Amino acid sequence: MNRAKDGLNAGLQVGWERRVPCVRCSIARREAPCLLILEDLDALINDENRSFFLNEIDGLENNDGLYILGTTNHFERLDPGLSDRPSRFDRKYTFDERVQYAQYWQRKLKDNKDVSFPDSLVEKVADLTSGFSFAYLKEAFVSTLVSMVGAHDVQFEKVLVKQILELKKQIGNSDVMPILGTTYSF
């Protein structure tokens, strides 16, 4: 797989920024079977490369053996030709299970004597983080724990709520992160 990485890096070095998604598809096609992950499609696909990219994923090229997975934090910003048209991305998944994610952290921290994480806090976290991507949910917990290092008599709940409110300010409470996926025959 180093060959694919080297090819992508070479493409980036010669200024193919507008064709980066196409270069990735071309390299993945040569390496098939292959999983191609395109993160932050809303930022990656723009007016200059949109038609190139759309032709790469469902044009005349043979995409047998490719599984293309795309992510975005801003589904509403995607071109409808990308988000709504069948065969480009056949499945759309949103990850809005904030309660389950908070429960994951509750289980993870259950043996930490410095952390009190009652069930009521799980629901509170889920309510406060409406619209957070999983990256921001994780950041809320990680930054809370980092803030607590070396502190004495600090309540986990207060620090966590403060971190969530700070993150809300930073991101403007953006939408959940959908993942788009399409499968080509192997």
PDB file of C-alpha atoms in Angstrom:
ATOM      1  CA  MET A   1       0.000   0.000   0.000  1.00  0.00           C
ATOM      2  CA  ASN A   2       3.041   2.291   0.172  1.00  0.00           C
ATOM      3  CA  ARG A   3       2.798   2.637  -3.577  1.00  0.00           C
ATOM      4  CA  ALA A   4      -0.621   4.298  -3.184  1.00  0.00           C
ATOM      5  CA  LYS A   5       0.628   6.621  -0.461  1.00  0.00           C
ATOM      6  CA  ASP A   6       3.673   7.601  -2.506  1.00  0.00           C
ATOM      7  CA  GLY A   7       1.506   8.269  -5.551  1.00  0.00           C
ATOM      8  CA  LEU A   8      -0.852  10.480  -3.578  1.00  0.00           C
ATOM      9  CA  ASN A   9       2.003  12.434  -2.046  1.00  0.00           C
ATOM     10  CA  ALA A  10       3.587  12.923  -5.465  1.00  0.00           C
ATOM     11  CA  GLY A  11       0.280  14.250  -6.779  1.00  0.00           C
ATOM     12  CA  LEU A  12      -0.014  16.706  -3.936  1.00  0.00           C
ATOM     13  CA  GLN A  13       3.535  17.956  -4.363  1.00  0.00           C
ATOM     14  CA  VAL A  14       3.040  19.017  -7.969  1.00  0.00           C
ATOM     15  CA  GLY A  15       0.057  21.241  -7.146  1.00  0.00           C
ATOM     16  CA  TRP A  16      -2.884  19.077  -8.076  1.00  0.00           C
ATOM     17  CA  GLU A  17      -4.948  20.522  -5.239  1.00  0.00           C
ATOM     18  CA  ARG A  18      -8.026  20.954  -7.379  1.00  0.00           C
ATOM     19  CA  ARG A  19      -7.811  17.342  -8.543  1.00  0.00           C
ATOM     20  CA  VAL A  20      -6.859  15.722  -5.214  1.00  0.00           C
ATOM     21  CA  PRO A  21     -10.106  13.721  -4.912  1.00  0.00           C
ATOM     22  CA  CYS A  22      -9.631  12.419  -8.472  1.00  0.00           C
ATOM     23  CA  VAL A  23      -6.014  11.461  -7.820  1.00  0.00           C
ATOM     24  CA  ARG A  24      -7.132   9.521  -4.759  1.00  0.00           C
ATOM     25  CA  CYS A  25      -9.780   7.644  -6.767  1.00  0.00           C
ATOM     26  CA  SER A  26      -7.279   6.816  -9.489  1.00  0.00           C
ATOM     27  CA  ILE A  27      -4.740   5.455  -7.003  1.00  0.00           C
ATOM     28  CA  ALA A  28      -7.408   3.491  -5.109  1.00  0.00           C
ATOM     29  CA  ARG A  29      -8.624   1.989  -8.396  1.00  0.00           C
ATOM     30  CA  ARG A  30      -5.095   0.696  -9.118  1.00  0.00           C
ATOM     31  CA  GLU A  31      -4.862  -0.789  -5.611  1.00  0.00           C
ATOM     32  CA  ALA A  32      -8.312  -2.470  -5.645  1.00  0.00           C
ATOM     33  CA  PRO A  33      -9.702  -4.066  -3.669  1.00  0.00           C
ATOM     34  CA  CYS A  34      -9.469  -0.895  -1.645  1.00  0.00           C
ATOM     35  CA  LEU A  35     -11.284   1.188   0.953  1.00  0.00           C
ATOM     36  CA  LEU A  36     -11.036   4.873   0.067  1.00  0.00           C
ATOM     37  CA  ILE A  37     -11.900   7.247   2.915  1.00  0.00           C
ATOM     38  CA  LEU A  38     -12.584  10.853   1.989  1.00  0.00           C
ATOM     39  CA  GLU A  39     -12.879  12.911   5.147  1.00  0.00           C
ATOM     40  CA  ASP A  40     -14.668  16.274   5.234  1.00  0.00           C
ATOM     41  CA  LEU A  41     -16.243  16.078   1.783  1.00  0.00           C
ATOM     42  CA  ASP A  42     -17.773  19.532   2.248  1.00  0.00           C
ATOM     43  CA  ALA A  43     -14.259  21.002   2.323  1.00  0.00           C
ATOM     44  CA  LEU A  44     -12.641  18.577  -0.124  1.00  0.00           C
ATOM     45  CA  ILE A  45     -15.127  18.904  -2.989  1.00  0.00           C
ATOM     46  CA  ASN A  46     -15.422  22.426  -4.397  1.00  0.00           C
ATOM     47  CA  ASP A  47     -16.564  24.202  -7.561  1.00  0.00           C
ATOM     48  CA  GLU A  48     -13.237  23.539  -9.288  1.00  0.00           C
ATOM     49  CA  ASN A  49     -13.114  19.782  -8.743  1.00  0.00           C
ATOM     50  CA  ARG A  50     -16.773  18.764  -8.317  1.00  0.00           C
ATOM     51  CA  SER A  51     -17.396  17.529 -11.876  1.00  0.00           C
ATOM     52  CA  PHE A  52     -14.034  15.705 -11.964  1.00  0.00           C
ATOM     53  CA  PHE A  53     -14.896  13.982  -8.700  1.00  0.00           C
ATOM     54  CA  LEU A  54     -18.457  13.055  -9.699  1.00  0.00           C
ATOM     55  CA  ASN A  55     -17.137  11.539 -12.928  1.00  0.00           C
ATOM     56  CA  GLU A  56     -14.548   9.568 -10.964  1.00  0.00           C
ATOM     57  CA  ILE A  57     -17.071   7.942  -8.668  1.00  0.00           C
ATOM     58  CA  ASP A  58     -19.788   7.119 -11.180  1.00  0.00           C
ATOM     59  CA  GLY A  59     -18.501   7.992 -14.615  1.00  0.00           C
ATOM     60  CA  LEU A  60     -17.011   5.651 -17.181  1.00  0.00           C
ATOM     61  CA  GLU A  61     -14.155   4.383 -15.009  1.00  0.00           C
ATOM     62  CA  ASN A  62     -14.393   0.858 -13.626  1.00  0.00           C
ATOM     63  CA  ASN A  63     -14.724   1.075  -9.844  1.00  0.00           C
ATOM     64  CA  ASP A  64     -14.956  -2.656  -9.175  1.00  0.00           C
ATOM     65  CA  GLY A  65     -13.264  -3.482  -5.905  1.00  0.00           C
ATOM     66  CA  LEU A  66     -13.657   0.001  -4.424  1.00  0.00           C
ATOM     67  CA  TYR A  67     -15.553   0.916  -1.306  1.00  0.00           C
ATOM     68  CA  ILE A  68     -15.706   4.683  -0.946  1.00  0.00           C
ATOM     69  CA  LEU A  69     -16.508   6.170   2.432  1.00  0.00           C
ATOM     70  CA  GLY A  70     -17.002   9.912   2.800  1.00  0.00           C
ATOM     71  CA  THR A  71     -17.554  11.970   5.927  1.00  0.00           C
ATOM     72  CA  THR A  72     -18.782  15.472   6.553  1.00  0.00           C
ATOM     73  CA  ASN A  73     -19.642  17.648   9.507  1.00  0.00           C
ATOM     74  CA  HIS A  74     -21.848  19.786   7.267  1.00  0.00           C
ATOM     75  CA  PHE A  75     -24.137  17.554   5.234  1.00  0.00           C
ATOM     76  CA  GLU A  76     -26.247  20.546   4.220  1.00  0.00           C
ATOM     77  CA  ARG A  77     -23.240  22.064   2.406  1.00  0.00           C
ATOM     78  CA  LEU A  78     -22.798  19.113   0.068  1.00  0.00           C
ATOM     79  CA  ASP A  79     -23.854  19.511  -3.535  1.00  0.00           C
ATOM     80  CA  PRO A  80     -27.169  17.641  -4.059  1.00  0.00           C
ATOM     81  CA  GLY A  81     -25.500  15.820  -6.943  1.00  0.00           C
ATOM     82  CA  LEU A  82     -23.255  14.259  -4.341  1.00  0.00           C
ATOM     83  CA  SER A  83     -25.578  13.852  -1.366  1.00  0.00           C
ATOM     84  CA  ASP A  84     -28.887  12.956  -3.036  1.00  0.00           C
ATOM     85  CA  ARG A  85     -28.071  11.048  -6.210  1.00  0.00           C
ATOM     86  CA  PRO A  86     -28.123   7.238  -6.025  1.00  0.00           C
ATOM     87  CA  SER A  87     -24.966   5.350  -7.024  1.00  0.00           C
ATOM     88  CA  ARG A  88     -22.615   8.055  -5.815  1.00  0.00           C
ATOM     89  CA  PHE A  89     -23.090   7.368  -2.131  1.00  0.00           C
ATOM     90  CA  ASP A  90     -25.665   4.652  -1.608  1.00  0.00           C
ATOM     91  CA  ARG A  91     -25.954   4.850   2.165  1.00  0.00           C
ATOM     92  CA  LYS A  92     -26.126   7.768   4.557  1.00  0.00           C
ATOM     93  CA  TYR A  93     -25.483   7.264   8.255  1.00  0.00           C
ATOM     94  CA  THR A  94     -25.799   9.888  10.931  1.00  0.00           C
ATOM     95  CA  PHE A  95     -24.253   9.398  14.311  1.00  0.00           C
ATOM     96  CA  ASP A  96     -26.533  11.111  16.736  1.00  0.00           C
ATOM     97  CA  GLU A  97     -26.492   8.544  19.546  1.00  0.00           C
ATOM     98  CA  ARG A  98     -25.136  10.932  22.141  1.00  0.00           C
ATOM     99  CA  VAL A  99     -26.708   9.003  25.039  1.00  0.00           C
ATOM    100  CA  GLN A 100     -24.891   5.817  24.059  1.00  0.00           C
ATOM    101  CA  TYR A 101     -21.619   7.679  23.613  1.00  0.00           C
ATOM    102  CA  ALA A 102     -21.955   9.311  27.039  1.00  0.00           C
ATOM    103  CA  GLN A 103     -22.714   5.865  28.498  1.00  0.00           C
ATOM    104  CA  TYR A 104     -19.522   4.586  26.863  1.00  0.00           C
ATOM    105  CA  TRP A 105     -17.547   7.263  28.735  1.00  0.00           C
ATOM    106  CA  GLN A 106     -19.475   6.522  31.925  1.00  0.00           C
ATOM    107  CA  ARG A 107     -18.366   2.870  31.707  1.00  0.00           C
ATOM    108  CA  LYS A 108     -14.826   3.877  30.774  1.00  0.00           C
ATOM    109  CA  LEU A 109     -14.522   6.145  33.822  1.00  0.00           C
ATOM    110  CA  LYS A 110     -16.424   4.010  36.349  1.00  0.00           C
ATOM    111  CA  ASP A 111     -13.256   2.920  38.190  1.00  0.00           C
ATOM    112  CA  ASN A 112     -11.827   6.439  38.406  1.00  0.00           C
ATOM    113  CA  LYS A 113     -12.382   7.540  42.017  1.00  0.00           C
ATOM    114  CA  ASP A 114     -12.043  11.214  41.049  1.00  0.00           C
ATOM    115  CA  VAL A 115     -14.958  11.063  38.617  1.00  0.00           C
ATOM    116  CA  SER A 116     -18.596  10.967  39.639  1.00  0.00           C
ATOM    117  CA  PHE A 117     -20.631  10.159  36.522  1.00  0.00           C
ATOM    118  CA  PRO A 118     -24.250   9.404  37.514  1.00  0.00           C
ATOM    119  CA  ASP A 119     -26.933   8.359  35.011  1.00  0.00           C
ATOM    120  CA  SER A 120     -28.485  11.824  35.269  1.00  0.00           C
ATOM    121  CA  LEU A 121     -25.276  13.297  33.849  1.00  0.00           C
ATOM    122  CA  VAL A 122     -25.496  10.971  30.836  1.00  0.00           C
ATOM    123  CA  GLU A 123     -28.838  12.538  29.868  1.00  0.00           C
ATOM    124  CA  LYS A 124     -27.562  16.040  30.599  1.00  0.00           C
ATOM    125  CA  VAL A 125     -24.516  15.536  28.366  1.00  0.00           C
ATOM    126  CA  ALA A 126     -26.724  14.190  25.567  1.00  0.00           C
ATOM    127  CA  ASP A 127     -29.013  17.226  25.802  1.00  0.00           C
ATOM    128  CA  LEU A 128     -26.164  19.739  25.937  1.00  0.00           C
ATOM    129  CA  THR A 129     -24.288  18.221  23.000  1.00  0.00           C
ATOM    130  CA  SER A 130     -27.115  18.151  20.484  1.00  0.00           C
ATOM    131  CA  GLY A 131     -25.510  18.673  17.092  1.00  0.00           C
ATOM    132  CA  PHE A 132     -21.979  17.705  18.182  1.00  0.00           C
ATOM    133  CA  SER A 133     -19.982  15.362  15.968  1.00  0.00           C
ATOM    134  CA  PHE A 134     -18.318  12.446  17.718  1.00  0.00           C
ATOM    135  CA  ALA A 135     -15.002  14.262  17.472  1.00  0.00           C
ATOM    136  CA  TYR A 136     -16.443  17.127  19.502  1.00  0.00           C
ATOM    137  CA  LEU A 137     -18.083  14.748  21.977  1.00  0.00           C
ATOM    138  CA  LYS A 138     -14.743  13.049  22.506  1.00  0.00           C
ATOM    139  CA  GLU A 139     -13.040  16.433  22.867  1.00  0.00           C
ATOM    140  CA  ALA A 140     -15.522  17.383  25.602  1.00  0.00           C
ATOM    141  CA  PHE A 141     -14.547  14.347  27.673  1.00  0.00           C
ATOM    142  CA  VAL A 142     -10.815  14.429  26.944  1.00  0.00           C
ATOM    143  CA  SER A 143     -10.464  18.165  27.624  1.00  0.00           C
ATOM    144  CA  THR A 144     -12.440  17.721  30.841  1.00  0.00           C
ATOM    145  CA  LEU A 145     -10.091  15.014  32.072  1.00  0.00           C
ATOM    146  CA  VAL A 146      -7.018  17.034  31.076  1.00  0.00           C
ATOM    147  CA  SER A 147      -8.413  20.055  32.945  1.00  0.00           C
ATOM    148  CA  MET A 148      -8.855  17.931  36.049  1.00  0.00           C
ATOM    149  CA  VAL A 149      -5.251  16.696  36.143  1.00  0.00           C
ATOM    150  CA  GLY A 150      -3.584  18.039  39.261  1.00  0.00           C
ATOM    151  CA  ALA A 151      -6.708  19.900  40.388  1.00  0.00           C
ATOM    152  CA  HIS A 152      -8.136  19.263  43.836  1.00  0.00           C
ATOM    153  CA  ASP A 153     -11.796  19.172  44.829  1.00  0.00           C
ATOM    154  CA  VAL A 154     -12.995  19.626  41.248  1.00  0.00           C
ATOM    155  CA  GLN A 155     -16.358  18.195  40.269  1.00  0.00           C
ATOM    156  CA  PHE A 156     -16.327  16.252  37.017  1.00  0.00           C
ATOM    157  CA  GLU A 157     -19.827  17.417  36.108  1.00  0.00           C
ATOM    158  CA  LYS A 158     -19.020  21.113  36.464  1.00  0.00           C
ATOM    159  CA  VAL A 159     -15.832  20.847  34.429  1.00  0.00           C
ATOM    160  CA  LEU A 160     -17.553  18.755  31.741  1.00  0.00           C
ATOM    161  CA  VAL A 161     -20.453  21.190  31.374  1.00  0.00           C
ATOM    162  CA  LYS A 162     -18.000  24.092  31.160  1.00  0.00           C
ATOM    163  CA  GLN A 163     -16.013  22.292  28.435  1.00  0.00           C
ATOM    164  CA  ILE A 164     -19.192  21.526  26.468  1.00  0.00           C
ATOM    165  CA  LEU A 165     -20.288  25.160  26.612  1.00  0.00           C
ATOM    166  CA  GLU A 166     -16.840  26.287  25.434  1.00  0.00           C
ATOM    167  CA  LEU A 167     -16.966  23.851  22.528  1.00  0.00           C
ATOM    168  CA  LYS A 168     -20.443  25.092  21.597  1.00  0.00           C
ATOM    169  CA  LYS A 169     -19.045  28.603  21.310  1.00  0.00           C
ATOM    170  CA  GLN A 170     -16.180  27.392  19.128  1.00  0.00           C
ATOM    171  CA  ILE A 171     -18.237  25.386  16.672  1.00  0.00           C
ATOM    172  CA  GLY A 172     -21.487  27.296  16.658  1.00  0.00           C
ATOM    173  CA  ASN A 173     -23.251  24.024  17.512  1.00  0.00           C
ATOM    174  CA  SER A 174     -22.778  22.440  14.057  1.00  0.00           C
ATOM    175  CA  ASP A 175     -24.763  19.490  12.776  1.00  0.00           C
ATOM    176  CA  VAL A 176     -24.039  15.831  13.451  1.00  0.00           C
ATOM    177  CA  MET A 177     -21.530  14.097  11.241  1.00  0.00           C
ATOM    178  CA  PRO A 178     -23.060  11.925   8.526  1.00  0.00           C
ATOM    179  CA  ILE A 179     -20.974   9.311   6.816  1.00  0.00           C
ATOM    180  CA  LEU A 180     -21.734   8.457   3.216  1.00  0.00           C
ATOM    181  CA  GLY A 181     -20.821   5.126   1.741  1.00  0.00           C
ATOM    182  CA  THR A 182     -21.023   3.388  -1.591  1.00  0.00           C
ATOM    183  CA  THR A 183     -20.023  -0.118  -2.556  1.00  0.00           C
ATOM    184  CA  TYR A 184     -18.896  -1.327  -5.936  1.00  0.00           C
ATOM    185  CA  SER A 185     -18.927  -5.015  -6.797  1.00  0.00           C
ATOM    186  CA  PHE A 186     -15.859  -7.088  -5.919  1.00  0.00           C
TER     187      PHE A 186
END
